[in-house]
PDB file of C-alpha atoms in Angstrom:
ATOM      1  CA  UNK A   1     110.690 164.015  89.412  1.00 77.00           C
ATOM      2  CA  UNK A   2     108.469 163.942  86.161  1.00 94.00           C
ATOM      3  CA  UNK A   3     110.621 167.047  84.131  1.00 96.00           C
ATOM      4  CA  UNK A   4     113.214 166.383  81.772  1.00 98.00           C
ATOM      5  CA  UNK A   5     113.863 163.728  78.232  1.00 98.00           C
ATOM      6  CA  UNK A   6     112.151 160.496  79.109  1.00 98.00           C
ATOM      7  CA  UNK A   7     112.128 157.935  75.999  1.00 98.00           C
ATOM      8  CA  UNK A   8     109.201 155.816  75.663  1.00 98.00           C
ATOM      9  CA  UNK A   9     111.649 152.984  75.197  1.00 98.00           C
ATOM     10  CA  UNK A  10     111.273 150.534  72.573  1.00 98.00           C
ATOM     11  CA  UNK A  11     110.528 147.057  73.382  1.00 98.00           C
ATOM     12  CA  UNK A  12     112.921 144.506  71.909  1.00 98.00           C
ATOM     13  CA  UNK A  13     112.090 141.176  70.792  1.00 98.00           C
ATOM     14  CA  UNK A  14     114.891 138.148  70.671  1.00 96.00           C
ATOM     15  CA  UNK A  15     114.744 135.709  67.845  1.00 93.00           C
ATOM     16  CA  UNK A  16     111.995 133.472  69.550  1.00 93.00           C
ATOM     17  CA  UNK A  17     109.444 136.884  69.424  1.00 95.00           C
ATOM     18  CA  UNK A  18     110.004 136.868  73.542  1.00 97.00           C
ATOM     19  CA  UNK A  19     111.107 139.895  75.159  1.00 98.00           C
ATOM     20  CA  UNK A  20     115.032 140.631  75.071  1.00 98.00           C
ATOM     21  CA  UNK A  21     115.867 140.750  78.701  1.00 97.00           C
ATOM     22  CA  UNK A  22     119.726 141.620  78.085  1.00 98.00           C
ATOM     23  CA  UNK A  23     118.459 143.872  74.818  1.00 98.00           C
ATOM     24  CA  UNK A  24     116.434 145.893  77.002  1.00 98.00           C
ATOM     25  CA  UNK A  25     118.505 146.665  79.871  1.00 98.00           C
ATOM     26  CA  UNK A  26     121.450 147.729  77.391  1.00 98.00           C
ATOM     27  CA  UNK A  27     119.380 150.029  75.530  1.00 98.00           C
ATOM     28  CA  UNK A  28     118.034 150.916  79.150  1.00 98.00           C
ATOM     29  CA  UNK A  29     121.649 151.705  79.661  1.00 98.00           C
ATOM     30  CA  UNK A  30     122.092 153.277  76.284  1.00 98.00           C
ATOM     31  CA  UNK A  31     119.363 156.409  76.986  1.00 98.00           C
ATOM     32  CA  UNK A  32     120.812 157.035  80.936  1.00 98.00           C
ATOM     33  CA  UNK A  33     124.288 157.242  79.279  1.00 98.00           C
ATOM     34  CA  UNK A  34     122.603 160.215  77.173  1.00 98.00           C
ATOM     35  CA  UNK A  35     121.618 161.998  80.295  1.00 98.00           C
ATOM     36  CA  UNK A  36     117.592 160.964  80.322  1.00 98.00           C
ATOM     37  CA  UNK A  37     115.936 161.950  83.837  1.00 98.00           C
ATOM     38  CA  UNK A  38     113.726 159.116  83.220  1.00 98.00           C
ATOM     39  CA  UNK A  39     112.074 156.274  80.980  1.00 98.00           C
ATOM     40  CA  UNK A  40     108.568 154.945  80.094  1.00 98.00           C
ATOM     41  CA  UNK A  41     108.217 151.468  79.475  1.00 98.00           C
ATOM     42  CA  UNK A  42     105.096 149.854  78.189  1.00 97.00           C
ATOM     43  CA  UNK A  43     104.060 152.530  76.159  1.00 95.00           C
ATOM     44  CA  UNK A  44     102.402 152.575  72.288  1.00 95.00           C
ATOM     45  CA  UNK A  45     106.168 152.939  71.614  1.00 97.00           C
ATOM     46  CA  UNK A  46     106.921 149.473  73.556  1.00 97.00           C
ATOM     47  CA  UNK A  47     103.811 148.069  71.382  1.00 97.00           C
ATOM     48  CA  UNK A  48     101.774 147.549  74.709  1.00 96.00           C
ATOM     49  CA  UNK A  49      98.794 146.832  72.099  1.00 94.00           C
ATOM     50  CA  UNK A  50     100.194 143.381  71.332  1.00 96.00           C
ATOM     51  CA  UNK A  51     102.037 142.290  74.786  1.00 97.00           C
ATOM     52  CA  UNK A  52     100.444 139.846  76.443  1.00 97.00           C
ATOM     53  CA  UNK A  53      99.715 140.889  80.241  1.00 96.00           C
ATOM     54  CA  UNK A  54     102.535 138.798  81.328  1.00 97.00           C
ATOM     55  CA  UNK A  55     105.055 140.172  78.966  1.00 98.00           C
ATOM     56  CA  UNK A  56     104.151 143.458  80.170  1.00 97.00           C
ATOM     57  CA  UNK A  57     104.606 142.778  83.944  1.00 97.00           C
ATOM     58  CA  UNK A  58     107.930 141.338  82.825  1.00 98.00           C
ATOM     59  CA  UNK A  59     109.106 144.340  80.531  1.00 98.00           C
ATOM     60  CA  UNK A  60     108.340 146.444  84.063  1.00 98.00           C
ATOM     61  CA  UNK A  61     109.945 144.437  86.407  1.00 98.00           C
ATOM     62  CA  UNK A  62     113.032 144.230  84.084  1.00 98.00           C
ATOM     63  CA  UNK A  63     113.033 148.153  83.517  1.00 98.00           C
ATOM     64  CA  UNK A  64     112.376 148.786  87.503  1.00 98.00           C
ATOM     65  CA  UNK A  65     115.283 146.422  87.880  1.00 97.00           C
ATOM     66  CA  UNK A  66     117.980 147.742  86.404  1.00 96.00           C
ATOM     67  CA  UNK A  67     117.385 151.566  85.884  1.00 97.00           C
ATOM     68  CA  UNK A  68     119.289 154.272  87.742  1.00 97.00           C
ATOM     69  CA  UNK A  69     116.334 157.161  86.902  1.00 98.00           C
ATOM     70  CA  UNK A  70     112.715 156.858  87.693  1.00 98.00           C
ATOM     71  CA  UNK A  71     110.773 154.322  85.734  1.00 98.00           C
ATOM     72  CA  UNK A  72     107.126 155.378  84.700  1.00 98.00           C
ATOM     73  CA  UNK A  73     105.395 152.861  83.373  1.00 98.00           C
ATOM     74  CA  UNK A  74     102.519 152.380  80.709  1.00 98.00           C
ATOM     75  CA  UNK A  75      99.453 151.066  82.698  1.00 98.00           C
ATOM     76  CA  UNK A  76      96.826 152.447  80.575  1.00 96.00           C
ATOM     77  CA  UNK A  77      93.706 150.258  78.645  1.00 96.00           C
ATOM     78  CA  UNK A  78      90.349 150.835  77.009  1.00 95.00           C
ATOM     79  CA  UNK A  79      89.304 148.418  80.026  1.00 96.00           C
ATOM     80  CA  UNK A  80      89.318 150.216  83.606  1.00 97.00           C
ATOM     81  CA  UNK A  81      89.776 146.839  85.585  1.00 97.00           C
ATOM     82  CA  UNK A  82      92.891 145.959  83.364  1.00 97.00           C
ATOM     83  CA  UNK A  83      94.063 149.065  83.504  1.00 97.00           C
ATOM     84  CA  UNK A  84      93.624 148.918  86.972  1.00 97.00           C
ATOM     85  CA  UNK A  85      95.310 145.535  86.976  1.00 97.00           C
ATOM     86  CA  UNK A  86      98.437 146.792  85.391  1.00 98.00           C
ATOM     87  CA  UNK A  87      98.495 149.552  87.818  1.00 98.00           C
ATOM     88  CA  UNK A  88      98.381 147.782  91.225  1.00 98.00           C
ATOM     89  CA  UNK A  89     101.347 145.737  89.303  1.00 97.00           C
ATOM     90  CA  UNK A  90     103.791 148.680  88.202  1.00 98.00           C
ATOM     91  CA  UNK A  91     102.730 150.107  92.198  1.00 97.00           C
ATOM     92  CA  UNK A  92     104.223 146.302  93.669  1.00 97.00           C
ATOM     93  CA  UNK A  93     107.223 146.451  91.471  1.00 97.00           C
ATOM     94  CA  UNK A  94     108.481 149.699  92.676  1.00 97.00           C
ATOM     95  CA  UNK A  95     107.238 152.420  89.236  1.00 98.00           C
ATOM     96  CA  UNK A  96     107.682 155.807  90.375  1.00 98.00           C
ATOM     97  CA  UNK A  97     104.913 156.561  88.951  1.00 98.00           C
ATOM     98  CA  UNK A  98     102.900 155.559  85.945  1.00 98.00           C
ATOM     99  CA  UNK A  99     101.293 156.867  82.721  1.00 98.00           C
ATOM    100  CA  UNK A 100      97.897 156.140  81.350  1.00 98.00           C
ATOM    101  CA  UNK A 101      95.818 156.499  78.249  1.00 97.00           C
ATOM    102  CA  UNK A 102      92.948 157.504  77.684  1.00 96.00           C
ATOM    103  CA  UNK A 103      90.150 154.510  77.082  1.00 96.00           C
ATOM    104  CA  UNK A 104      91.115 154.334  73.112  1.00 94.00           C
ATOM    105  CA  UNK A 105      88.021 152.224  70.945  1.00 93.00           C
ATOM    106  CA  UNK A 106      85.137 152.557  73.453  1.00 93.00           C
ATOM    107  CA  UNK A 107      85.278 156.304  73.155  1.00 93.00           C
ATOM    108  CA  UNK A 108      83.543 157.246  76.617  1.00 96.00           C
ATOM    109  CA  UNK A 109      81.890 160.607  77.380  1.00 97.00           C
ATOM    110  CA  UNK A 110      83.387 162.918  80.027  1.00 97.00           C
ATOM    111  CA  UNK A 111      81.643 161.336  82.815  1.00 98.00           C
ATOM    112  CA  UNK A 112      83.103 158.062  81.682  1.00 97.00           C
ATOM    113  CA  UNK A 113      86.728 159.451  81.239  1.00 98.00           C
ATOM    114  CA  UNK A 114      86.378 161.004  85.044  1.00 98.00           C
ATOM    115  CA  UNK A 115      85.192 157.697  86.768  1.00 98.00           C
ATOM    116  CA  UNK A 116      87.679 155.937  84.888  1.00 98.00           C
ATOM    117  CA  UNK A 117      90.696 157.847  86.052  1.00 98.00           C
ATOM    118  CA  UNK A 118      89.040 158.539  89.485  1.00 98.00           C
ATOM    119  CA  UNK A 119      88.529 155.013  90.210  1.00 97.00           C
ATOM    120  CA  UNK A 120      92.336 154.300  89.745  1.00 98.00           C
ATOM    121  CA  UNK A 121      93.408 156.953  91.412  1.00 97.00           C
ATOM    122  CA  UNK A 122      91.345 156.149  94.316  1.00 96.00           C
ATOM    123  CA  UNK A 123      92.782 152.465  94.348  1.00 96.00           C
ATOM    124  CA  UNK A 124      96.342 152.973  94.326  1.00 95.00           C
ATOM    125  CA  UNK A 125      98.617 155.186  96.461  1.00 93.00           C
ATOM    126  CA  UNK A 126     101.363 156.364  93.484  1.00 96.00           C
ATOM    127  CA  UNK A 127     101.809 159.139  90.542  1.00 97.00           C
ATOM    128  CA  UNK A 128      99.578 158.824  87.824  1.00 98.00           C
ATOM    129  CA  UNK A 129     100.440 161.236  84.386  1.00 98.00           C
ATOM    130  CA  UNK A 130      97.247 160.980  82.074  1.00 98.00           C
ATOM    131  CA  UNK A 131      97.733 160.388  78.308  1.00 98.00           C
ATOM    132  CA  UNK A 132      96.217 162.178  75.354  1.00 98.00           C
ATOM    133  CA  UNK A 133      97.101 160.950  71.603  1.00 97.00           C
ATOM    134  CA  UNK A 134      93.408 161.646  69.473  1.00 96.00           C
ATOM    135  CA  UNK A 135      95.379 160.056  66.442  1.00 94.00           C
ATOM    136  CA  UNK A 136      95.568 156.876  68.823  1.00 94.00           C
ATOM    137  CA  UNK A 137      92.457 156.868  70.738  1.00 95.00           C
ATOM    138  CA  UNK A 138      89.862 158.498  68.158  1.00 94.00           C
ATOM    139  CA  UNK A 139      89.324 160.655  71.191  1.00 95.00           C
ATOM    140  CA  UNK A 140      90.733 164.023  72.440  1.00 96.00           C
ATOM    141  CA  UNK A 141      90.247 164.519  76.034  1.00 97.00           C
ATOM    142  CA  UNK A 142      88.547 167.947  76.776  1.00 97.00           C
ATOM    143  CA  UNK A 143      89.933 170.222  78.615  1.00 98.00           C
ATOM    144  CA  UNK A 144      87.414 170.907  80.998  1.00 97.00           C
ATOM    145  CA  UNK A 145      88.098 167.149  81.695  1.00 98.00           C
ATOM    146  CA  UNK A 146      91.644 167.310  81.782  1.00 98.00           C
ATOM    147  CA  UNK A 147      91.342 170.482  84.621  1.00 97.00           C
ATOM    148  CA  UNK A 148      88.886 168.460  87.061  1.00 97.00           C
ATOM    149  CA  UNK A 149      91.086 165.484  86.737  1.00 98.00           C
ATOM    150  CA  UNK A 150      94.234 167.765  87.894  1.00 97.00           C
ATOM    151  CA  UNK A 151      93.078 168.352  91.093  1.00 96.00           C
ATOM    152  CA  UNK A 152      92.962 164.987  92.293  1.00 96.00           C
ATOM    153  CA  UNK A 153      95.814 164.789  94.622  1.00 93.00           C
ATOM    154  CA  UNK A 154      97.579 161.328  92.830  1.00 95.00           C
ATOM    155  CA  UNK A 155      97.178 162.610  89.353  1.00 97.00           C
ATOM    156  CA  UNK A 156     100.210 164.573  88.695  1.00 97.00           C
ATOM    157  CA  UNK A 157     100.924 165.502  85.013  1.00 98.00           C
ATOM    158  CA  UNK A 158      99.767 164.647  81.016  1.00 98.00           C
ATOM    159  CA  UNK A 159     101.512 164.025  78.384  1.00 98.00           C
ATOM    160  CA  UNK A 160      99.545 165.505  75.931  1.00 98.00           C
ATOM    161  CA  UNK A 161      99.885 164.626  72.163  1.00 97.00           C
ATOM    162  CA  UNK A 162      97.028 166.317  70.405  1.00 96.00           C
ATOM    163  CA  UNK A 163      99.789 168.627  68.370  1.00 94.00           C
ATOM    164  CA  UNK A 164      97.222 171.507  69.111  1.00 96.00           C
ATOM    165  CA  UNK A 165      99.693 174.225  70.915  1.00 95.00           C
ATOM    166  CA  UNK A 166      96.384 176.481  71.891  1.00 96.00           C
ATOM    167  CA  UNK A 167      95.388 173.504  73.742  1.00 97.00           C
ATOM    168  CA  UNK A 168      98.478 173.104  75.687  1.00 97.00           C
ATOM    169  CA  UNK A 169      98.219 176.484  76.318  1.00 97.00           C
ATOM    170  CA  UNK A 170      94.684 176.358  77.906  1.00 97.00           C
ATOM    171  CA  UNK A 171      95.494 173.296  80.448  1.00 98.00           C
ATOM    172  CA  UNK A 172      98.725 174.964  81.567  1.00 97.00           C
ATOM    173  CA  UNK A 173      96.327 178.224  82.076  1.00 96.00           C
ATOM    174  CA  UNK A 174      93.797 176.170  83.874  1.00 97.00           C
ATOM    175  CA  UNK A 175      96.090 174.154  85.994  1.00 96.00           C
ATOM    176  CA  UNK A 176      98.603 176.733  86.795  1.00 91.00           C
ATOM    177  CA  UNK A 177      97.645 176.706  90.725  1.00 86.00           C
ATOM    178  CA  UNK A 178      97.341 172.656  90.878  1.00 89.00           C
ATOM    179  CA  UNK A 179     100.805 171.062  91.134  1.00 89.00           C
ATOM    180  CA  UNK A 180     100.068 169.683  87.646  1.00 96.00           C
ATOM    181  CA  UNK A 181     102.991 168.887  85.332  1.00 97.00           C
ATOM    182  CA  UNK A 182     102.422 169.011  81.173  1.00 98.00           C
ATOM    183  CA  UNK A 183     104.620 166.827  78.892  1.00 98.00           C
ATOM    184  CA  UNK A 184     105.007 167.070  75.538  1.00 98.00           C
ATOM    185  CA  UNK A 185     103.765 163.999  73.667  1.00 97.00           C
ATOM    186  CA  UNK A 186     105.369 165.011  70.242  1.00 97.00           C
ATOM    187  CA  UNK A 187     109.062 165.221  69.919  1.00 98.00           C
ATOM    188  CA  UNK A 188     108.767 168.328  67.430  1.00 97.00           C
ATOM    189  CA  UNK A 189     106.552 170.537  69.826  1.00 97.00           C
ATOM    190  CA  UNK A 190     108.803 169.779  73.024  1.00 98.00           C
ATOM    191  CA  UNK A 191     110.568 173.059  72.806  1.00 98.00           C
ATOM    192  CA  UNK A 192     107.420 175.537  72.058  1.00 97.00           C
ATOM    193  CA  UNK A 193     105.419 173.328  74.566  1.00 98.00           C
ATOM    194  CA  UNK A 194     108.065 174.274  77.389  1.00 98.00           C
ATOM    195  CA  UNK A 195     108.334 178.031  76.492  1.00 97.00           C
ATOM    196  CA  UNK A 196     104.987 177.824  77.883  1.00 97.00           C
ATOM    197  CA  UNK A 197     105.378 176.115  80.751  1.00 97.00           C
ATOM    198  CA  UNK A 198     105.452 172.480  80.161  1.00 97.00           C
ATOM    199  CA  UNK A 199     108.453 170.191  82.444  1.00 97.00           C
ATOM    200  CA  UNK A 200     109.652 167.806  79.210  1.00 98.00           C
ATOM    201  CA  UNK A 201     108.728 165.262  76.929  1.00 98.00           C
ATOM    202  CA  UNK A 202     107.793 161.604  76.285  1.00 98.00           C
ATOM    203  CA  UNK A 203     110.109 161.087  73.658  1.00 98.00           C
ATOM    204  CA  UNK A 204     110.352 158.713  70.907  1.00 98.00           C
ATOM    205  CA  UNK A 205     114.012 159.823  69.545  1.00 98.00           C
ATOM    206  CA  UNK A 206     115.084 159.976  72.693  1.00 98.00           C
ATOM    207  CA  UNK A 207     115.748 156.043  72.379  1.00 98.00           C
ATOM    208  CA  UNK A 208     118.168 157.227  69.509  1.00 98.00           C
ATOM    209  CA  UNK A 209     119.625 160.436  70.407  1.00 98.00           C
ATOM    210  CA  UNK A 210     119.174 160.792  74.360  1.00 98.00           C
ATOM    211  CA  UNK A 211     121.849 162.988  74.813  1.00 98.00           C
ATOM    212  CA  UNK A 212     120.773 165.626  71.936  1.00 98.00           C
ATOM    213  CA  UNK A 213     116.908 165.448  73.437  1.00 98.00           C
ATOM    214  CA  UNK A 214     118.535 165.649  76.883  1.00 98.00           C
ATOM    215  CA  UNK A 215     120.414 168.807  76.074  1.00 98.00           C
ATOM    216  CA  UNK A 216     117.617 170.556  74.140  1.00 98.00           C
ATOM    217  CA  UNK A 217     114.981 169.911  77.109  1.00 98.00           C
ATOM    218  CA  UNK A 218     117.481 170.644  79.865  1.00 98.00           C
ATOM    219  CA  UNK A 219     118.569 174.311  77.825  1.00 98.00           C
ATOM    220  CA  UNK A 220     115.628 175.040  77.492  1.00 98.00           C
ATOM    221  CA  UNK A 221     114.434 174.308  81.019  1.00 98.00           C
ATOM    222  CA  UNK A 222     116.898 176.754  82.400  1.00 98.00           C
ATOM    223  CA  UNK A 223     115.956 179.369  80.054  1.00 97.00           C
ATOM    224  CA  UNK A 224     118.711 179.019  77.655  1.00 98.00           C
ATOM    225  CA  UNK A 225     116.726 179.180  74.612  1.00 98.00           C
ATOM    226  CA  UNK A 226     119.356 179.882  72.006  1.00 98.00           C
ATOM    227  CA  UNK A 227     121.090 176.489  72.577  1.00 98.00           C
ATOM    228  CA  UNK A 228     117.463 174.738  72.867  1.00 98.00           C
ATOM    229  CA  UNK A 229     116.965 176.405  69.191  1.00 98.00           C
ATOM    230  CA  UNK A 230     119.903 174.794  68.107  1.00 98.00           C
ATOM    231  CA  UNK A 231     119.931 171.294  69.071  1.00 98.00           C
ATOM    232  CA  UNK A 232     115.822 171.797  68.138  1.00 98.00           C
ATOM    233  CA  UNK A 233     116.597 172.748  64.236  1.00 98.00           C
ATOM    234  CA  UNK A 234     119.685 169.915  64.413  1.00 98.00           C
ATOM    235  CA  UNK A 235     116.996 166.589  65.217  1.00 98.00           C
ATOM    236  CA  UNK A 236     114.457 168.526  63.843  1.00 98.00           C
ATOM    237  CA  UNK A 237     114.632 165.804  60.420  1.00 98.00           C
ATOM    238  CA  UNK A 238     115.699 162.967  61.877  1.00 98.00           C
ATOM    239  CA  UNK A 239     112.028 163.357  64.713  1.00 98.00           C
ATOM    240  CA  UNK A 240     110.401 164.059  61.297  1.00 98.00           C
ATOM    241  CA  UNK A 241     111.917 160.867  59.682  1.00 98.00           C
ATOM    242  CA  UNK A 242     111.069 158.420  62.552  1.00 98.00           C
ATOM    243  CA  UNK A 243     107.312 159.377  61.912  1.00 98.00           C
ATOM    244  CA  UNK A 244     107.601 158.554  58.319  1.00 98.00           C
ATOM    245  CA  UNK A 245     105.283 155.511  58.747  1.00 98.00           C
ATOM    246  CA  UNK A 246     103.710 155.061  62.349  1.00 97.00           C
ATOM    247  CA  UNK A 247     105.102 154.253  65.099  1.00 97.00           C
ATOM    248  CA  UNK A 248     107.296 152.750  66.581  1.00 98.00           C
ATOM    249  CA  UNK A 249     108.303 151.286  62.808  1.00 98.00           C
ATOM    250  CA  UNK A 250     110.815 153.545  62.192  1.00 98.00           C
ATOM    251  CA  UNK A 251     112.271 153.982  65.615  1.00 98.00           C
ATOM    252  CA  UNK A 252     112.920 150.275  65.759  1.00 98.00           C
ATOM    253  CA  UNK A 253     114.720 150.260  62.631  1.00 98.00           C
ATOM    254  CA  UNK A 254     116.562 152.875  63.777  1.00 98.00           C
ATOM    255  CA  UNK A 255     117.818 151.032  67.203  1.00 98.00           C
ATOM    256  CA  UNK A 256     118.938 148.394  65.027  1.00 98.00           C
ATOM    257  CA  UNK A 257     120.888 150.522  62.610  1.00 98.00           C
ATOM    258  CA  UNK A 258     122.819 151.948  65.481  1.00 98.00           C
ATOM    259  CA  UNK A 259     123.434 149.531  67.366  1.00 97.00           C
ATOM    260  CA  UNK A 260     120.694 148.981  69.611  1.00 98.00           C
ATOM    261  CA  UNK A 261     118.296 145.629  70.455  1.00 98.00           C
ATOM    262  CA  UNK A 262     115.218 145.835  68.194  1.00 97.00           C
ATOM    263  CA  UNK A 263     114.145 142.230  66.722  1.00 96.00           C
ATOM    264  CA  UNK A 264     111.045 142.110  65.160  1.00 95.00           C
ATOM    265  CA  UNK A 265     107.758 144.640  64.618  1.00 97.00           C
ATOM    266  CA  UNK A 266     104.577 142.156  66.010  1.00 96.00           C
ATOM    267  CA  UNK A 267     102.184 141.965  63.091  1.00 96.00           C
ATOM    268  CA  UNK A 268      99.629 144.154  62.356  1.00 97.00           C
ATOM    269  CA  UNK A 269     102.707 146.176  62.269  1.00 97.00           C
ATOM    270  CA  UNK A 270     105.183 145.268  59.164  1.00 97.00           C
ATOM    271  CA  UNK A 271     108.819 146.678  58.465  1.00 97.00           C
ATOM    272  CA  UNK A 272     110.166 149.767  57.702  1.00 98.00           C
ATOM    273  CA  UNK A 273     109.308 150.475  53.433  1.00 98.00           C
ATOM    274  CA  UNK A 274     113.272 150.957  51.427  1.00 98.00           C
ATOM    275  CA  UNK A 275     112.374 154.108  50.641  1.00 98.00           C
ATOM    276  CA  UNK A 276     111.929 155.590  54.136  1.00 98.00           C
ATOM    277  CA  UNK A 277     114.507 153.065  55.157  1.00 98.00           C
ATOM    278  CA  UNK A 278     117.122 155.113  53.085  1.00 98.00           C
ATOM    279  CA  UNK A 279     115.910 158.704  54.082  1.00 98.00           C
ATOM    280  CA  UNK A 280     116.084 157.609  58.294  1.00 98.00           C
ATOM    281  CA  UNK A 281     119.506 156.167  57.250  1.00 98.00           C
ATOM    282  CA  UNK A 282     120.342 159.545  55.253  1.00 97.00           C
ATOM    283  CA  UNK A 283     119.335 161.735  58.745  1.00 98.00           C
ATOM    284  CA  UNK A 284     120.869 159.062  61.410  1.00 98.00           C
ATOM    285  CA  UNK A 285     124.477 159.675  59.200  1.00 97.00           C
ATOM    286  CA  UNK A 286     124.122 163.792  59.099  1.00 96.00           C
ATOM    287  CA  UNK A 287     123.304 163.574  62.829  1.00 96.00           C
ATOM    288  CA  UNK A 288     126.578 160.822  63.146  1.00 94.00           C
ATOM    289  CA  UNK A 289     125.264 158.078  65.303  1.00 94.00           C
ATOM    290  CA  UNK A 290     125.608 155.656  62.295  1.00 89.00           C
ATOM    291  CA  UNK A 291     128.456 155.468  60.102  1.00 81.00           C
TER     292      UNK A 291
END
């Protein structure tokens, strides 16, 4: 279940700053149209950091609602009983599984990060992929960590953004006997990340191009590594341009310059700057999804 393109979607805002139910389920629409085995709501790409608990129940129930693939949802917090709150919710609405980050801001010790996962897994009976982003947490979650918490029986996968490819290559070593699936948490290490071994990505572009990320990931998956090349080199400067200024900034813009519902970055976050508006606008009309 957990291989493939997933997009961490976006999470559009209408005019009011709520959340764009109908926006949401088109662009929903949108990235299974493109062939995407699955899609993660919630996540820092859904600007989890500023919904308010209820808006993220609703932006799950919504996604669990209307999408055709499986829905893994964003659960994760630097607090273990909110975490653990959001969990037990995306379990009720019907997630197939869900996908949690590593306590960002406390910064807990690897006895810490093991309770924390352990007592979630322990509470709730469904698929749990860890999360590891250092530039996000201050924190990158050791490997020795990352192997103990792979053999509990609920905790299935990581997406694992630490853009260190030795690393990758060390859990997938460590875990190969576990029925343990790695993700790639960057866009632009997806393809060298399943040469190893890994099942897929968490994608960010994959909200803009789902069918080229779909393609790449399911070439390369059945070993066809010249066309995986190719569509690789092809988005290769449009990934690079939607991490021009952090995410999901870019990305937003993008959905709106295609097409897509976007509304409004939530402050601390602020728009897109003209110059890296023009260069994502240069690489979304070389690519042809915007005229």
């Amino acid at each position: 279940m957990f291989e493939g393109a997933m997009p961490a979607l976006i999470t559009p805002f209408a005019r009011d700053d709520r959340i764009d139910r109908e926006g949401l389920q088109r662009n929903i629409a949108f990235v299974e149209d493109g062939g995407v085995s699955g899609i993660v709501p919630c996540g820092t790409t859904g600007e989890s950091a500023t919904l308010s608990a209820a808006e993220h129940e609703e932006v799950i129930d919504i996604a669990v609602e209307c999408a055709k693939v499986p829905v893994i949802a964003g659960t994760g917090s630097n607090n273990t009983c909110e975490a653990l709150q959001f969990t037990k919710h995306a379990a009720d609405a019907g997630v197939d599984g869900v996908l949690l980050i590593s306590p960002y801001y406390n910064k807990p010790n690897s006895a810490g990060l093991l309770a924390h996962f352990k007592k979630i897994a322990e509470a709730v009976d469904i698929p749990m992929i860890l999360y590891n982003v250092p530039s996000r947490t201050g924190q990158d979650m050791p490997v020795d960590v990352i192997t103990k918490l792979a053999k509990v029986e609920n905790i299935v996968g990581i997406k694992e953004a630490s853009g260190n490819a030795a690393k990758v290559s060390q859990i997938l070593e460590n875990t190969i006997d576990d029925d343990f699936v790695v993700l790639s948490g960057e866009d632009g290490l997806t393809l060298p990340i399943i040469s190893m071994g890994g099942r897929g990505v968490i994608s960010v572009a994959a909200n803009i191009v789902p069918d080229k990320m779909s393609g790449m990931v399911n070439a390369a998956l059945k070993g066809d590594y010249e066309t995986a090349r190719k569509i690789h080199f092809e988005i290769a400067p449009l990934i690079r341009a939607l991490f021009l200024e952090t995410n999901p900034i870019p990305v937003k813009k993008a959905a709106e310059l295609i097409g897509l519902a976007s509304g409004n970055l939530r402050l601390p976050l602020a728009p897109i700057s003209s110059a890296n508006q023009e260069k994502l606008v240069n690489e979304l009309r070389k690519l042809g999804v915007m005229e």
